[in-house]
JSON list of C-alpha atoms in Angstrom, two decimals:
[
{"chain": "L", "resi": 1041, "resn": "MET", "atom": "CA", "xyz": [-74.03, -84.09, -89.93]},
{"chain": "L", "resi": 1042, "resn": "LYS", "atom": "CA", "xyz": [-75.53, -84.96, -86.55]},
{"chain": "L", "resi": 1043, "resn": "SER", "atom": "CA", "xyz": [-72.11, -85.65, -85.00]},
{"chain": "L", "resi": 1044, "resn": "ALA", "atom": "CA", "xyz": [-70.73, -82.38, -86.40]},
{"chain": "L", "resi": 1045, "resn": "TYR", "atom": "CA", "xyz": [-73.72, -80.50, -85.03]},
{"chain": "L", "resi": 1046, "resn": "ALA", "atom": "CA", "xyz": [-73.29, -82.12, -81.61]},
{"chain": "L", "resi": 1047, "resn": "LEU", "atom": "CA", "xyz": [-69.58, -81.25, -81.59]},
{"chain": "L", "resi": 1048, "resn": "CYS", "atom": "CA", "xyz": [-70.42, -77.64, -82.42]},
{"chain": "L", "resi": 1049, "resn": "ILE", "atom": "CA", "xyz": [-72.87, -77.47, -79.51]},
{"chain": "L", "resi": 1050, "resn": "ILE", "atom": "CA", "xyz": [-70.25, -78.93, -77.12]},
{"chain": "L", "resi": 1051, "resn": "LEU", "atom": "CA", "xyz": [-67.67, -76.37, -78.24]},
{"chain": "L", "resi": 1052, "resn": "ILE", "atom": "CA", "xyz": [-70.15, -73.53, -77.72]},
{"chain": "L", "resi": 1053, "resn": "ILE", "atom": "CA", "xyz": [-70.91, -74.78, -74.20]},
{"chain": "L", "resi": 1054, "resn": "ILE", "atom": "CA", "xyz": [-67.22, -75.12, -73.32]},
{"chain": "L", "resi": 1055, "resn": "THR", "atom": "CA", "xyz": [-66.49, -71.64, -74.67]},
{"chain": "L", "resi": 1056, "resn": "SER", "atom": "CA", "xyz": [-69.39, -70.17, -72.69]},
{"chain": "L", "resi": 1057, "resn": "ILE", "atom": "CA", "xyz": [-68.22, -71.85, -69.47]},
{"chain": "L", "resi": 1058, "resn": "HIS", "atom": "CA", "xyz": [-64.68, -70.56, -69.99]},
{"chain": "L", "resi": 1059, "resn": "ALA", "atom": "CA", "xyz": [-65.91, -67.02, -70.71]},
{"chain": "L", "resi": 1060, "resn": "SER", "atom": "CA", "xyz": [-68.12, -67.12, -67.63]},
{"chain": "L", "resi": 1061, "resn": "PHE", "atom": "CA", "xyz": [-65.20, -68.20, -65.44]},
{"chain": "L", "resi": 1062, "resn": "ALA", "atom": "CA", "xyz": [-62.93, -65.51, -66.90]},
{"chain": "L", "resi": 1063, "resn": "GLN", "atom": "CA", "xyz": [-65.47, -62.80, -66.08]},
{"chain": "L", "resi": 1064, "resn": "LYS", "atom": "CA", "xyz": [-66.20, -63.98, -62.54]},
{"chain": "L", "resi": 1065, "resn": "TYR", "atom": "CA", "xyz": [-65.26, -61.42, -59.90]},
{"chain": "L", "resi": 1066, "resn": "ILE", "atom": "CA", "xyz": [-62.82, -63.02, -57.48]},
{"chain": "L", "resi": 1067, "resn": "VAL", "atom": "CA", "xyz": [-62.00, -61.94, -53.92]},
{"chain": "L", "resi": 1068, "resn": "ARG", "atom": "CA", "xyz": [-58.89, -63.35, -52.28]},
{"chain": "L", "resi": 1069, "resn": "ASP", "atom": "CA", "xyz": [-57.16, -62.62, -48.97]},
{"chain": "L", "resi": 1070, "resn": "ILE", "atom": "CA", "xyz": [-53.37, -62.36, -49.10]},
{"chain": "L", "resi": 1071, "resn": "LYS", "atom": "CA", "xyz": [-53.18, -65.09, -46.47]},
{"chain": "L", "resi": 1072, "resn": "THR", "atom": "CA", "xyz": [-54.65, -67.60, -48.93]},
{"chain": "L", "resi": 1073, "resn": "PHE", "atom": "CA", "xyz": [-51.38, -67.17, -50.86]},
{"chain": "L", "resi": 1074, "resn": "GLY", "atom": "CA", "xyz": [-49.33, -68.13, -47.82]},
{"chain": "L", "resi": 1075, "resn": "ALA", "atom": "CA", "xyz": [-48.71, -64.77, -46.14]},
{"chain": "L", "resi": 1076, "resn": "LYS", "atom": "CA", "xyz": [-48.44, -64.82, -42.34]},
{"chain": "L", "resi": 1077, "resn": "GLY", "atom": "CA", "xyz": [-48.58, -61.15, -41.38]},
{"chain": "L", "resi": 1078, "resn": "ASP", "atom": "CA", "xyz": [-46.94, -61.99, -38.06]},
{"chain": "L", "resi": 1079, "resn": "GLY", "atom": "CA", "xyz": [-44.25, -59.30, -38.13]},
{"chain": "L", "resi": 1080, "resn": "ARG", "atom": "CA", "xyz": [-41.49, -61.92, -38.37]},
{"chain": "L", "resi": 1081, "resn": "THR", "atom": "CA", "xyz": [-41.97, -64.06, -41.48]},
{"chain": "L", "resi": 1082, "resn": "ASN", "atom": "CA", "xyz": [-40.85, -62.63, -44.82]},
{"chain": "L", "resi": 1083, "resn": "ASP", "atom": "CA", "xyz": [-44.07, -62.65, -46.87]},
{"chain": "L", "resi": 1084, "resn": "HIS", "atom": "CA", "xyz": [-42.58, -61.32, -50.12]},
{"chain": "L", "resi": 1085, "resn": "ASN", "atom": "CA", "xyz": [-43.10, -64.55, -52.06]},
{"chain": "L", "resi": 1086, "resn": "ALA", "atom": "CA", "xyz": [-46.75, -64.75, -51.00]},
{"chain": "L", "resi": 1087, "resn": "PHE", "atom": "CA", "xyz": [-47.42, -61.28, -52.40]},
{"chain": "L", "resi": 1088, "resn": "GLN", "atom": "CA", "xyz": [-45.68, -62.20, -55.65]},
{"chain": "L", "resi": 1089, "resn": "ARG", "atom": "CA", "xyz": [-47.90, -65.28, -55.91]},
{"chain": "L", "resi": 1090, "resn": "ALA", "atom": "CA", "xyz": [-50.96, -63.07, -55.45]},
{"chain": "L", "resi": 1091, "resn": "ALA", "atom": "CA", "xyz": [-49.74, -60.72, -58.19]},
{"chain": "L", "resi": 1092, "resn": "ALA", "atom": "CA", "xyz": [-49.18, -63.65, -60.55]},
{"chain": "L", "resi": 1093, "resn": "TYR", "atom": "CA", "xyz": [-52.68, -64.96, -59.82]},
{"chain": "L", "resi": 1094, "resn": "PHE", "atom": "CA", "xyz": [-54.44, -61.70, -60.66]},
{"chain": "L", "resi": 1095, "resn": "ASN", "atom": "CA", "xyz": [-52.16, -61.01, -63.62]},
{"chain": "L", "resi": 1096, "resn": "ASN", "atom": "CA", "xyz": [-53.04, -64.39, -65.10]},
{"chain": "L", "resi": 1097, "resn": "ARG", "atom": "CA", "xyz": [-56.75, -63.61, -64.97]},
{"chain": "L", "resi": 1098, "resn": "GLY", "atom": "CA", "xyz": [-56.42, -59.97, -66.06]},
{"chain": "L", "resi": 1099, "resn": "GLY", "atom": "CA", "xyz": [-57.80, -58.54, -62.83]},
{"chain": "L", "resi": 1100, "resn": "ASN", "atom": "CA", "xyz": [-61.57, -58.41, -62.21]},
{"chain": "L", "resi": 1101, "resn": "GLY", "atom": "CA", "xyz": [-61.17, -59.01, -58.53]},
{"chain": "L", "resi": 1102, "resn": "LYS", "atom": "CA", "xyz": [-60.07, -57.82, -55.13]},
{"chain": "L", "resi": 1103, "resn": "LEU", "atom": "CA", "xyz": [-56.98, -58.58, -53.06]},
{"chain": "L", "resi": 1104, "resn": "ILE", "atom": "CA", "xyz": [-57.65, -58.14, -49.35]},
{"chain": "L", "resi": 1105, "resn": "ILE", "atom": "CA", "xyz": [-54.66, -57.45, -47.14]},
{"chain": "L", "resi": 1106, "resn": "SER", "atom": "CA", "xyz": [-56.13, -58.33, -43.78]},
{"chain": "L", "resi": 1107, "resn": "LYS", "atom": "CA", "xyz": [-54.92, -57.10, -40.41]},
{"chain": "L", "resi": 1108, "resn": "GLY", "atom": "CA", "xyz": [-51.26, -57.84, -39.75]},
{"chain": "L", "resi": 1109, "resn": "THR", "atom": "CA", "xyz": [-47.68, -56.68, -40.17]},
{"chain": "L", "resi": 1110, "resn": "TYR", "atom": "CA", "xyz": [-46.23, -58.16, -43.34]},
{"chain": "L", "resi": 1111, "resn": "ILE", "atom": "CA", "xyz": [-42.45, -58.18, -43.60]},
{"chain": "L", "resi": 1112, "resn": "ILE", "atom": "CA", "xyz": [-41.38, -57.79, -47.23]},
{"chain": "L", "resi": 1113, "resn": "GLY", "atom": "CA", "xyz": [-38.25, -57.29, -49.31]},
{"chain": "L", "resi": 1114, "resn": "LYS", "atom": "CA", "xyz": [-36.42, -59.67, -51.63]},
{"chain": "L", "resi": 1115, "resn": "GLN", "atom": "CA", "xyz": [-32.95, -58.89, -52.92]},
{"chain": "L", "resi": 1116, "resn": "ILE", "atom": "CA", "xyz": [-30.30, -61.11, -54.52]},
{"chain": "L", "resi": 1117, "resn": "PHE", "atom": "CA", "xyz": [-26.54, -60.55, -54.62]},
{"chain": "L", "resi": 1118, "resn": "THR", "atom": "CA", "xyz": [-25.58, -61.46, -58.20]},
{"chain": "L", "resi": 1119, "resn": "GLY", "atom": "CA", "xyz": [-21.82, -61.67, -57.65]},
{"chain": "L", "resi": 1120, "resn": "GLY", "atom": "CA", "xyz": [-20.94, -59.66, -60.73]},
{"chain": "L", "resi": 1121, "resn": "LYS", "atom": "CA", "xyz": [-23.01, -61.69, -63.18]},
{"chain": "L", "resi": 1122, "resn": "PRO", "atom": "CA", "xyz": [-22.84, -59.97, -66.61]},
{"chain": "L", "resi": 1123, "resn": "GLY", "atom": "CA", "xyz": [-25.79, -57.67, -67.30]},
{"chain": "L", "resi": 1124, "resn": "LYS", "atom": "CA", "xyz": [-26.96, -57.75, -63.69]},
{"chain": "L", "resi": 1125, "resn": "PRO", "atom": "CA", "xyz": [-26.74, -55.16, -60.90]},
{"chain": "L", "resi": 1126, "resn": "ALA", "atom": "CA", "xyz": [-24.71, -55.97, -57.80]},
{"chain": "L", "resi": 1127, "resn": "TYR", "atom": "CA", "xyz": [-27.92, -56.44, -55.80]},
{"chain": "L", "resi": 1128, "resn": "GLU", "atom": "CA", "xyz": [-31.14, -57.12, -57.69]},
{"chain": "L", "resi": 1129, "resn": "GLY", "atom": "CA", "xyz": [-34.34, -56.22, -55.88]},
{"chain": "L", "resi": 1130, "resn": "GLU", "atom": "CA", "xyz": [-37.75, -57.62, -56.81]},
{"chain": "L", "resi": 1131, "resn": "ASP", "atom": "CA", "xyz": [-41.05, -55.74, -56.89]},
{"chain": "L", "resi": 1132, "resn": "LEU", "atom": "CA", "xyz": [-43.63, -56.86, -54.34]},
{"chain": "L", "resi": 1133, "resn": "LEU", "atom": "CA", "xyz": [-46.89, -56.45, -56.31]},
{"chain": "L", "resi": 1134, "resn": "ARG", "atom": "CA", "xyz": [-46.32, -55.87, -60.02]},
{"chain": "L", "resi": 1135, "resn": "PHE", "atom": "CA", "xyz": [-49.46, -55.69, -62.16]},
{"chain": "L", "resi": 1136, "resn": "ILE", "atom": "CA", "xyz": [-49.58, -55.45, -65.95]},
{"chain": "L", "resi": 1137, "resn": "LYS", "atom": "CA", "xyz": [-52.73, -54.77, -68.03]},
{"chain": "L", "resi": 1138, "resn": "LEU", "atom": "CA", "xyz": [-55.23, -55.39, -65.24]},
{"chain": "L", "resi": 1139, "resn": "LYS", "atom": "CA", "xyz": [-58.82, -54.16, -65.36]},
{"chain": "L", "resi": 1140, "resn": "ASN", "atom": "CA", "xyz": [-61.34, -53.74, -62.56]},
{"chain": "L", "resi": 1141, "resn": "PHE", "atom": "CA", "xyz": [-59.05, -54.58, -59.66]},
{"chain": "L", "resi": 1142, "resn": "LYS", "atom": "CA", "xyz": [-58.88, -53.48, -56.03]},
{"chain": "L", "resi": 1143, "resn": "ILE", "atom": "CA", "xyz": [-56.36, -53.78, -53.23]},
{"chain": "L", "resi": 1144, "resn": "THR", "atom": "CA", "xyz": [-57.83, -53.07, -49.84]},
{"chain": "L", "resi": 1145, "resn": "GLY", "atom": "CA", "xyz": [-56.55, -53.34, -46.30]},
{"chain": "L", "resi": 1146, "resn": "THR", "atom": "CA", "xyz": [-57.62, -52.22, -42.85]},
{"chain": "L", "resi": 1147, "resn": "THR", "atom": "CA", "xyz": [-56.39, -49.59, -40.42]},
{"chain": "L", "resi": 1148, "resn": "MET", "atom": "CA", "xyz": [-54.08, -52.31, -39.08]},
{"chain": "L", "resi": 1149, "resn": "SER", "atom": "CA", "xyz": [-52.68, -53.59, -42.41]},
{"chain": "L", "resi": 1150, "resn": "ILE", "atom": "CA", "xyz": [-48.96, -52.80, -42.51]},
{"chain": "L", "resi": 1151, "resn": "LEU", "atom": "CA", "xyz": [-46.35, -53.65, -45.13]},
{"chain": "L", "resi": 1152, "resn": "LYS", "atom": "CA", "xyz": [-42.80, -53.18, -43.85]},
{"chain": "L", "resi": 1153, "resn": "TYR", "atom": "CA", "xyz": [-39.51, -53.75, -45.67]},
{"chain": "L", "resi": 1154, "resn": "LYS", "atom": "CA", "xyz": [-37.03, -55.91, -43.79]},
{"chain": "L", "resi": 1155, "resn": "ASP", "atom": "CA", "xyz": [-33.82, -54.54, -42.31]},
{"chain": "L", "resi": 1156, "resn": "SER", "atom": "CA", "xyz": [-30.44, -54.34, -44.06]},
{"chain": "L", "resi": 1157, "resn": "LEU", "atom": "CA", "xyz": [-31.51, -54.19, -47.70]},
{"chain": "L", "resi": 1158, "resn": "ARG", "atom": "CA", "xyz": [-28.76, -52.66, -49.86]},
{"chain": "L", "resi": 1159, "resn": "PHE", "atom": "CA", "xyz": [-29.43, -49.37, -51.61]},
{"chain": "L", "resi": 1160, "resn": "GLY", "atom": "CA", "xyz": [-26.91, -47.38, -53.63]},
{"chain": "L", "resi": 1161, "resn": "SER", "atom": "CA", "xyz": [-23.52, -48.36, -55.06]},
{"chain": "L", "resi": 1162, "resn": "PHE", "atom": "CA", "xyz": [-21.92, -51.64, -54.00]},
{"chain": "L", "resi": 1163, "resn": "SER", "atom": "CA", "xyz": [-19.03, -53.67, -55.38]},
{"chain": "L", "resi": 1164, "resn": "PRO", "atom": "CA", "xyz": [-20.30, -56.44, -57.69]},
{"chain": "L", "resi": 1165, "resn": "ALA", "atom": "CA", "xyz": [-17.29, -58.55, -56.67]},
{"chain": "L", "resi": 1166, "resn": "THR", "atom": "CA", "xyz": [-17.42, -58.29, -52.89]},
{"chain": "L", "resi": 1167, "resn": "GLY", "atom": "CA", "xyz": [-20.88, -56.92, -52.15]},
{"chain": "L", "resi": 1168, "resn": "MET", "atom": "CA", "xyz": [-19.35, -54.21, -49.99]},
{"chain": "L", "resi": 1169, "resn": "ARG", "atom": "CA", "xyz": [-20.21, -50.51, -50.15]},
{"chain": "L", "resi": 1170, "resn": "TYR", "atom": "CA", "xyz": [-18.58, -48.66, -53.04]},
{"chain": "L", "resi": 1171, "resn": "ASP", "atom": "CA", "xyz": [-17.99, -44.92, -53.00]},
{"chain": "L", "resi": 1172, "resn": "PRO", "atom": "CA", "xyz": [-17.65, -43.68, -56.59]},
{"chain": "L", "resi": 1173, "resn": "PRO", "atom": "CA", "xyz": [-15.24, -40.90, -57.58]},
{"chain": "L", "resi": 1174, "resn": "ASN", "atom": "CA", "xyz": [-18.11, -38.47, -58.30]},
{"chain": "L", "resi": 1175, "resn": "ASN", "atom": "CA", "xyz": [-21.87, -38.16, -57.90]},
{"chain": "L", "resi": 1176, "resn": "LEU", "atom": "CA", "xyz": [-22.52, -38.78, -61.61]},
{"chain": "L", "resi": 1177, "resn": "PHE", "atom": "CA", "xyz": [-21.62, -42.47, -61.31]},
{"chain": "L", "resi": 1178, "resn": "GLN", "atom": "CA", "xyz": [-24.00, -44.69, -63.34]},
{"chain": "L", "resi": 1179, "resn": "ASN", "atom": "CA", "xyz": [-22.29, -48.07, -63.78]},
{"chain": "L", "resi": 1180, "resn": "SER", "atom": "CA", "xyz": [-25.29, -50.40, -63.50]},
{"chain": "L", "resi": 1181, "resn": "SER", "atom": "CA", "xyz": [-23.19, -53.39, -62.42]},
{"chain": "L", "resi": 1182, "resn": "TYR", "atom": "CA", "xyz": [-22.59, -51.53, -59.09]},
{"chain": "L", "resi": 1183, "resn": "ALA", "atom": "CA", "xyz": [-26.27, -50.75, -58.49]},
{"chain": "L", "resi": 1184, "resn": "ALA", "atom": "CA", "xyz": [-28.25, -52.06, -55.54]},
{"chain": "L", "resi": 1185, "resn": "ALA", "atom": "CA", "xyz": [-31.97, -51.39, -55.86]},
{"chain": "L", "resi": 1186, "resn": "VAL", "atom": "CA", "xyz": [-34.73, -52.52, -53.52]},
{"chain": "L", "resi": 1187, "resn": "GLY", "atom": "CA", "xyz": [-37.53, -52.45, -56.13]},
{"chain": "L", "resi": 1188, "resn": "ASN", "atom": "CA", "xyz": [-41.07, -51.11, -56.05]},
{"chain": "L", "resi": 1189, "resn": "CYS", "atom": "CA", "xyz": [-43.76, -52.03, -53.56]},
{"chain": "L", "resi": 1190, "resn": "ILE", "atom": "CA", "xyz": [-46.90, -51.68, -55.72]},
{"chain": "L", "resi": 1191, "resn": "PHE", "atom": "CA", "xyz": [-46.51, -51.19, -59.47]},
{"chain": "L", "resi": 1192, "resn": "PHE", "atom": "CA", "xyz": [-49.24, -50.74, -62.10]},
{"chain": "L", "resi": 1193, "resn": "GLU", "atom": "CA", "xyz": [-48.59, -50.63, -65.84]},
{"chain": "L", "resi": 1194, "resn": "GLU", "atom": "CA", "xyz": [-51.30, -50.27, -68.52]},
{"chain": "L", "resi": 1195, "resn": "CYS", "atom": "CA", "xyz": [-54.03, -50.91, -65.98]},
{"chain": "L", "resi": 1196, "resn": "ARG", "atom": "CA", "xyz": [-57.46, -49.32, -65.65]},
{"chain": "L", "resi": 1197, "resn": "ASN", "atom": "CA", "xyz": [-60.25, -49.11, -63.08]},
{"chain": "L", "resi": 1198, "resn": "ILE", "atom": "CA", "xyz": [-57.89, -49.70, -60.16]},
{"chain": "L", "resi": 1199, "resn": "SER", "atom": "CA", "xyz": [-58.04, -48.76, -56.50]},
{"chain": "L", "resi": 1200, "resn": "VAL", "atom": "CA", "xyz": [-55.71, -49.11, -53.52]},
{"chain": "L", "resi": 1201, "resn": "THR", "atom": "CA", "xyz": [-57.18, -48.28, -50.11]},
{"chain": "L", "resi": 1202, "resn": "ASN", "atom": "CA", "xyz": [-56.44, -48.51, -46.39]},
{"chain": "L", "resi": 1203, "resn": "LEU", "atom": "CA", "xyz": [-52.77, -49.48, -46.19]},
{"chain": "L", "resi": 1204, "resn": "SER", "atom": "CA", "xyz": [-49.64, -48.42, -44.36]},
{"chain": "L", "resi": 1205, "resn": "ILE", "atom": "CA", "xyz": [-46.42, -49.05, -46.27]},
{"chain": "L", "resi": 1206, "resn": "ASP", "atom": "CA", "xyz": [-43.08, -48.61, -44.51]},
{"chain": "L", "resi": 1207, "resn": "GLY", "atom": "CA", "xyz": [-40.01, -48.47, -46.77]},
{"chain": "L", "resi": 1208, "resn": "ASN", "atom": "CA", "xyz": [-37.83, -48.75, -43.65]},
{"chain": "L", "resi": 1209, "resn": "ASN", "atom": "CA", "xyz": [-35.01, -46.66, -45.11]},
{"chain": "L", "resi": 1210, "resn": "LYS", "atom": "CA", "xyz": [-33.74, -46.02, -41.57]},
{"chain": "L", "resi": 1211, "resn": "SER", "atom": "CA", "xyz": [-32.53, -49.63, -41.43]},
{"chain": "L", "resi": 1212, "resn": "MET", "atom": "CA", "xyz": [-31.10, -49.92, -44.95]},
{"chain": "L", "resi": 1213, "resn": "ALA", "atom": "CA", "xyz": [-27.46, -50.67, -45.71]},
{"chain": "L", "resi": 1214, "resn": "VAL", "atom": "CA", "xyz": [-26.82, -47.48, -47.67]},
{"chain": "L", "resi": 1215, "resn": "GLY", "atom": "CA", "xyz": [-24.15, -47.53, -50.38]},
{"chain": "L", "resi": 1216, "resn": "GLY", "atom": "CA", "xyz": [-22.42, -44.81, -52.34]},
{"chain": "L", "resi": 1217, "resn": "PHE", "atom": "CA", "xyz": [-24.00, -42.31, -54.73]},
{"chain": "L", "resi": 1218, "resn": "PHE", "atom": "CA", "xyz": [-25.63, -43.57, -57.91]},
{"chain": "L", "resi": 1219, "resn": "ASN", "atom": "CA", "xyz": [-26.91, -41.55, -60.89]},
{"chain": "L", "resi": 1220, "resn": "THR", "atom": "CA", "xyz": [-26.66, -37.77, -60.33]},
{"chain": "L", "resi": 1221, "resn": "SER", "atom": "CA", "xyz": [-26.87, -36.47, -56.78]},
{"chain": "L", "resi": 1222, "resn": "GLY", "atom": "CA", "xyz": [-27.88, -38.88, -54.05]},
{"chain": "L", "resi": 1223, "resn": "ILE", "atom": "CA", "xyz": [-29.14, -42.35, -54.93]},
{"chain": "L", "resi": 1224, "resn": "GLN", "atom": "CA", "xyz": [-31.53, -42.55, -57.89]},
{"chain": "L", "resi": 1225, "resn": "LEU", "atom": "CA", "xyz": [-32.56, -46.21, -57.91]},
{"chain": "L", "resi": 1226, "resn": "PRO", "atom": "CA", "xyz": [-35.97, -47.91, -57.72]},
{"chain": "L", "resi": 1227, "resn": "HIS", "atom": "CA", "xyz": [-37.56, -47.92, -54.30]},
{"chain": "L", "resi": 1228, "resn": "TYR", "atom": "CA", "xyz": [-41.03, -46.45, -54.77]},
{"chain": "L", "resi": 1229, "resn": "GLY", "atom": "CA", "xyz": [-44.04, -47.04, -52.57]},
{"chain": "L", "resi": 1230, "resn": "ILE", "atom": "CA", "xyz": [-46.52, -46.87, -55.47]},
{"chain": "L", "resi": 1231, "resn": "PHE", "atom": "CA", "xyz": [-45.66, -46.50, -59.15]},
{"chain": "L", "resi": 1232, "resn": "ILE", "atom": "CA", "xyz": [-48.41, -45.84, -61.72]},
{"chain": "L", "resi": 1233, "resn": "LYS", "atom": "CA", "xyz": [-47.36, -46.12, -65.37]},
{"chain": "L", "resi": 1234, "resn": "ASN", "atom": "CA", "xyz": [-49.61, -45.54, -68.40]},
{"chain": "L", "resi": 1235, "resn": "SER", "atom": "CA", "xyz": [-52.73, -46.38, -66.40]},
{"chain": "L", "resi": 1236, "resn": "ASN", "atom": "CA", "xyz": [-56.07, -44.64, -65.97]},
{"chain": "L", "resi": 1237, "resn": "ASN", "atom": "CA", "xyz": [-59.08, -44.49, -63.66]},
{"chain": "L", "resi": 1238, "resn": "VAL", "atom": "CA", "xyz": [-56.95, -45.09, -60.57]},
{"chain": "L", "resi": 1239, "resn": "ILE", "atom": "CA", "xyz": [-57.91, -44.24, -56.99]},
{"chain": "L", "resi": 1240, "resn": "ILE", "atom": "CA", "xyz": [-55.40, -44.16, -54.14]},
{"chain": "L", "resi": 1241, "resn": "ASP", "atom": "CA", "xyz": [-57.25, -43.52, -50.88]},
{"chain": "L", "resi": 1242, "resn": "ASN", "atom": "CA", "xyz": [-56.25, -43.56, -47.21]},
{"chain": "L", "resi": 1243, "resn": "ILE", "atom": "CA", "xyz": [-52.69, -44.76, -47.81]},
{"chain": "L", "resi": 1244, "resn": "ASN", "atom": "CA", "xyz": [-49.67, -43.96, -45.61]},
{"chain": "L", "resi": 1245, "resn": "VAL", "atom": "CA", "xyz": [-46.42, -44.43, -47.56]},
{"chain": "L", "resi": 1246, "resn": "HIS", "atom": "CA", "xyz": [-43.27, -43.44, -45.69]},
{"chain": "L", "resi": 1247, "resn": "HIS", "atom": "CA", "xyz": [-39.50, -43.91, -45.40]},
{"chain": "L", "resi": 1248, "resn": "PHE", "atom": "CA", "xyz": [-38.83, -45.09, -48.95]},
{"chain": "L", "resi": 1249, "resn": "GLY", "atom": "CA", "xyz": [-35.43, -44.75, -50.56]},
{"chain": "L", "resi": 1250, "resn": "LEU", "atom": "CA", "xyz": [-36.80, -42.75, -53.50]},
{"chain": "L", "resi": 1251, "resn": "ASP", "atom": "CA", "xyz": [-40.42, -41.49, -53.79]},
{"chain": "L", "resi": 1252, "resn": "GLY", "atom": "CA", "xyz": [-43.60, -42.27, -51.95]},
{"chain": "L", "resi": 1253, "resn": "ILE", "atom": "CA", "xyz": [-45.66, -42.33, -55.17]},
{"chain": "L", "resi": 1254, "resn": "CYS", "atom": "CA", "xyz": [-44.87, -41.73, -58.84]},
{"chain": "L", "resi": 1255, "resn": "VAL", "atom": "CA", "xyz": [-47.29, -41.13, -61.72]},
{"chain": "L", "resi": 1256, "resn": "SER", "atom": "CA", "xyz": [-45.67, -41.68, -65.13]},
{"chain": "L", "resi": 1257, "resn": "ASN", "atom": "CA", "xyz": [-48.24, -41.63, -67.93]},
{"chain": "L", "resi": 1258, "resn": "ILE", "atom": "CA", "xyz": [-47.88, -40.86, -71.61]},
{"chain": "L", "resi": 1259, "resn": "VAL", "atom": "CA", "xyz": [-49.60, -37.55, -72.32]},
{"chain": "L", "resi": 1260, "resn": "SER", "atom": "CA", "xyz": [-52.58, -38.21, -74.61]},
{"chain": "L", "resi": 1261, "resn": "GLN", "atom": "CA", "xyz": [-56.10, -37.01, -75.35]},
{"chain": "L", "resi": 1262, "resn": "GLN", "atom": "CA", "xyz": [-57.45, -39.64, -72.98]},
{"chain": "L", "resi": 1263, "resn": "LYS", "atom": "CA", "xyz": [-58.14, -38.58, -69.41]},
{"chain": "L", "resi": 1264, "resn": "ASP", "atom": "CA", "xyz": [-55.91, -40.36, -66.90]},
{"chain": "L", "resi": 1265, "resn": "SER", "atom": "CA", "xyz": [-58.42, -39.74, -64.10]},
{"chain": "L", "resi": 1266, "resn": "ILE", "atom": "CA", "xyz": [-56.00, -40.56, -61.28]},
{"chain": "L", "resi": 1267, "resn": "SER", "atom": "CA", "xyz": [-57.07, -39.50, -57.79]},
{"chain": "L", "resi": 1268, "resn": "ILE", "atom": "CA", "xyz": [-54.85, -39.48, -54.70]},
{"chain": "L", "resi": 1269, "resn": "LEU", "atom": "CA", "xyz": [-57.02, -38.87, -51.67]},
{"chain": "L", "resi": 1270, "resn": "ASN", "atom": "CA", "xyz": [-56.74, -38.66, -47.87]},
{"chain": "L", "resi": 1271, "resn": "SER", "atom": "CA", "xyz": [-53.21, -40.04, -47.90]},
{"chain": "L", "resi": 1272, "resn": "SER", "atom": "CA", "xyz": [-49.76, -39.31, -46.52]},
{"chain": "L", "resi": 1273, "resn": "PHE", "atom": "CA", "xyz": [-46.43, -39.59, -48.35]},
{"chain": "L", "resi": 1274, "resn": "GLN", "atom": "CA", "xyz": [-43.93, -38.25, -45.83]},
{"chain": "L", "resi": 1275, "resn": "TYR", "atom": "CA", "xyz": [-40.30, -38.98, -44.86]},
{"chain": "L", "resi": 1276, "resn": "ASN", "atom": "CA", "xyz": [-39.34, -40.42, -48.23]},
{"chain": "L", "resi": 1277, "resn": "VAL", "atom": "CA", "xyz": [-35.78, -39.64, -49.30]},
{"chain": "L", "resi": 1278, "resn": "ARG", "atom": "CA", "xyz": [-36.40, -37.83, -52.59]},
{"chain": "L", "resi": 1279, "resn": "GLN", "atom": "CA", "xyz": [-40.03, -36.75, -52.89]},
{"chain": "L", "resi": 1280, "resn": "GLY", "atom": "CA", "xyz": [-43.49, -37.55, -51.64]},
{"chain": "L", "resi": 1281, "resn": "LEU", "atom": "CA", "xyz": [-44.98, -37.34, -55.15]},
{"chain": "L", "resi": 1282, "resn": "SER", "atom": "CA", "xyz": [-43.31, -37.38, -58.57]},
{"chain": "L", "resi": 1283, "resn": "TRP", "atom": "CA", "xyz": [-45.60, -36.55, -61.47]},
{"chain": "L", "resi": 1284, "resn": "ILE", "atom": "CA", "xyz": [-43.52, -37.11, -64.60]},
{"chain": "L", "resi": 1285, "resn": "GLY", "atom": "CA", "xyz": [-46.21, -37.50, -67.25]},
{"chain": "L", "resi": 1286, "resn": "GLY", "atom": "CA", "xyz": [-49.94, -37.48, -67.83]},
{"chain": "L", "resi": 1287, "resn": "ASN", "atom": "CA", "xyz": [-53.01, -35.34, -67.22]},
{"chain": "L", "resi": 1288, "resn": "TYR", "atom": "CA", "xyz": [-56.07, -34.98, -65.00]},
{"chain": "L", "resi": 1289, "resn": "LEU", "atom": "CA", "xyz": [-54.36, -35.84, -61.73]},
{"chain": "L", "resi": 1290, "resn": "VAL", "atom": "CA", "xyz": [-56.40, -34.95, -58.65]},
{"chain": "L", "resi": 1291, "resn": "VAL", "atom": "CA", "xyz": [-54.78, -34.73, -55.22]},
{"chain": "L", "resi": 1292, "resn": "ASN", "atom": "CA", "xyz": [-56.95, -33.90, -52.24]},
{"chain": "L", "resi": 1293, "resn": "ASN", "atom": "CA", "xyz": [-56.37, -33.87, -48.48]},
{"chain": "L", "resi": 1294, "resn": "CYS", "atom": "CA", "xyz": [-52.85, -35.36, -48.68]},
{"chain": "L", "resi": 1295, "resn": "LYS", "atom": "CA", "xyz": [-49.53, -34.71, -46.95]},
{"chain": "L", "resi": 1296, "resn": "PHE", "atom": "CA", "xyz": [-46.14, -34.70, -48.65]}
]
């Protein structure tokens, strides 16, 4: 009985320690994940490591993007691999089911996509630009997408502040049309999906291949409470803002 009682006490202590660690608010600078921010090094992998870290703990922390120019963009030519696009882009910061999480930069924190990323229709065999017979072309094996910069899905109590994000569409390798008129493939600055209590403040998102920011929530009785404040979403190819689902969106002092 005594040994069983002692074991029970040990298990309670271990559980309490684990719960305490899980609830601890963590602050990390992107440079602790290996980012350089020197305007030359591709820091995409470092940002993905940061996303994995906060995803694993469910949020409850802050990611600081300190002063610097961070070159980003990761795209793989698949060579016609079945079920894959011609060029597969990877999201930079992809967050799923986070709570109580902040991303914050400074007035000199810049994310910039590297030159020559493919966007549009390209041959899966050769990797060269492909011009389809009409603008309704939707063969996914010819697609070249860059991916999303910051993506939230099923997250709550989130904020993103004080960042400049350059999609660098002026230096893309642009392919042929894909999916209705123009090129309708993922290259969003910020994408918010089925998330609530989100604040976007003092953000400059520009020159993306698709939209600066997209809000795509399921319409429900719950208030989304998404606020986009004091921000600029200009010079993006399709739209500054796409609102394709949800409620209670507040936009104040912004440019599109």
